[in-house]
Short mmCIF file of C-alpha atoms and ligand atoms in Angstrom, two decimals:
data_model
loop_
_atom_site.label_atom_id
_atom_site.label_comp_id
_atom_site.label_asym_id
_atom_site.label_seq_id
_atom_site.Cartn_x
_atom_site.Cartn_y
_atom_site.Cartn_z
CA MET A 364 71.22 92.03 160.08
CA ALA A 365 74.74 92.10 158.71
CA ARG A 366 76.56 93.41 161.66
CA LYS A 367 80.05 95.49 160.26
CA GLN A 368 83.11 94.18 161.19
CA ILE A 369 85.74 96.28 162.24
CA MET A 370 89.10 95.35 162.43
CA ILE A 371 91.13 97.38 165.94
CA ASP A 372 94.56 95.47 165.47
CA THR A 373 96.50 98.15 163.85
CA SER A 374 100.12 96.34 165.07
CA TRP A 375 101.33 95.72 161.20
CA GLN A 376 101.24 99.41 160.96
CA THR A 377 104.61 99.47 162.42
CA SER A 378 106.40 97.05 159.29
CA ALA A 379 104.94 99.18 157.05
CA ASN A 380 106.80 100.94 154.19
CA CYS A 381 105.38 104.08 154.27
CA LEU A 382 106.64 104.94 157.64
CA GLY A 383 107.69 108.28 157.55
CA VAL A 384 106.80 108.86 153.78
CA ASP A 385 104.39 111.85 153.80
CA PRO A 386 101.05 111.01 154.17
CA ASP A 387 99.48 113.00 151.48
CA LEU A 388 101.25 111.21 148.93
CA PHE A 389 98.58 108.26 149.85
CA PHE A 390 95.59 111.12 149.89
CA PRO A 391 95.77 112.58 146.49
CA GLU A 392 93.75 115.00 144.99
CA ARG A 393 90.76 113.92 142.59
CA GLY A 394 92.68 113.16 139.52
CA ALA A 395 95.96 112.60 140.39
CA SER A 396 98.62 110.17 140.20
CA THR A 397 98.88 107.24 142.69
CA ARG A 398 101.82 105.63 140.79
CA GLU A 399 103.82 107.22 143.95
CA ALA A 400 101.73 105.63 146.77
CA LYS A 401 101.58 102.36 144.94
CA GLU A 402 105.21 102.23 144.38
CA VAL A 403 105.84 102.82 147.91
CA CYS A 404 103.30 99.96 148.97
CA ARG A 405 104.85 97.48 146.24
CA GLY A 406 107.40 96.22 148.43
CA CYS A 407 105.56 96.68 151.65
CA VAL A 408 105.50 93.54 154.09
CA VAL A 409 102.22 94.50 155.38
CA ARG A 410 100.35 94.86 152.27
CA ASP A 411 98.17 92.58 152.30
CA ASP A 412 97.10 93.02 156.26
CA CYS A 413 96.66 96.89 155.44
CA LEU A 414 94.47 96.15 152.40
CA GLU A 415 92.60 94.38 154.58
CA TYR A 416 92.17 96.52 157.14
CA ALA A 417 90.86 99.16 154.79
CA LEU A 418 88.36 96.87 153.20
CA ALA A 419 86.99 95.60 156.76
CA ASN A 420 86.62 99.02 157.91
CA GLY A 421 85.15 100.72 155.11
CA GLU A 422 88.08 102.90 154.38
CA LYS A 423 87.24 105.36 151.28
CA PHE A 424 89.75 107.86 150.86
CA GLY A 425 93.58 107.21 150.15
CA ILE A 426 95.24 104.17 149.05
CA TRP A 427 95.56 101.26 151.22
CA GLY A 428 97.53 97.90 150.68
CA GLY A 429 98.56 99.41 147.13
CA MET A 430 95.03 99.88 146.08
CA SER A 431 92.96 103.05 145.26
CA GLU A 432 89.25 103.30 146.30
CA ARG A 433 87.87 102.54 142.98
CA GLU A 434 89.94 98.97 142.92
CA ARG A 435 88.86 98.54 147.09
CA ARG A 436 85.34 99.08 145.39
CA ARG A 437 85.63 96.69 142.92
CA ILE A 438 87.25 93.66 145.73
CA ARG A 439 84.13 94.63 147.87
CA ARG A 440 81.79 94.09 145.62
CA GLN A 441 83.63 90.67 143.82
CA ARG A 442 83.78 89.31 148.18
CA ALA A 443 79.87 90.08 147.96
CA GLN A 444 79.13 88.50 144.37
CA GLU A 445 80.97 85.57 146.31
CA ARG A 446 79.10 85.16 149.17
CA ALA A 447 75.97 85.66 147.42
CA ALA A 448 76.97 82.31 145.40
CA ARG A 449 77.77 80.66 148.03
CA VAL A 450 74.30 81.85 150.03
CA ILE A 451 72.40 80.55 146.85
CA ALA A 452 74.35 77.43 146.62
CA LEU A 453 74.06 76.27 150.16
CA ALA A 454 69.88 77.30 149.84
CA GLY A 455 69.86 74.82 146.69
CA GLU A 456 71.51 72.11 148.56
CA SER A 457 69.34 72.27 151.64
CA ALA A 458 65.95 72.15 149.03
S1 LIG B 1483 100.87 98.75 151.44
FE1 LIG B 1483 101.12 100.86 151.01
S2 LIG B 1483 100.00 102.18 152.52
FE2 LIG B 1483 99.60 100.31 153.52
S3 LIG B 1483 101.06 99.67 155.17
FE3 LIG B 1483 102.48 98.94 153.15
S4 LIG B 1483 102.96 101.16 152.88
FE4 LIG B 1483 101.62 102.01 153.78
#
């Protein structure tokens, strides 16, 4: 059974561009613009850490690492497909 990875290191947050910014900006109502939040993320030095944290912890809501829920879902799907392809390739090598 696959175990869900939980990433608890949040030290990167001290360098976040969004420190002091209204958190509501990053959790817009359904259908509302995410442009302003993504603009804050664009120049953030911990953007990758933020995105990986959200992916590892299955964050379902909000803008993390400059990406929306839908964009993060796409990355998760892509990575799952890549993992599956690697497993199939490895199985083929050992057969
Ligand atoms: S990437 Fe965006 S949400 Fe994540 S820490 Fe940076 S500014 Fe905040």
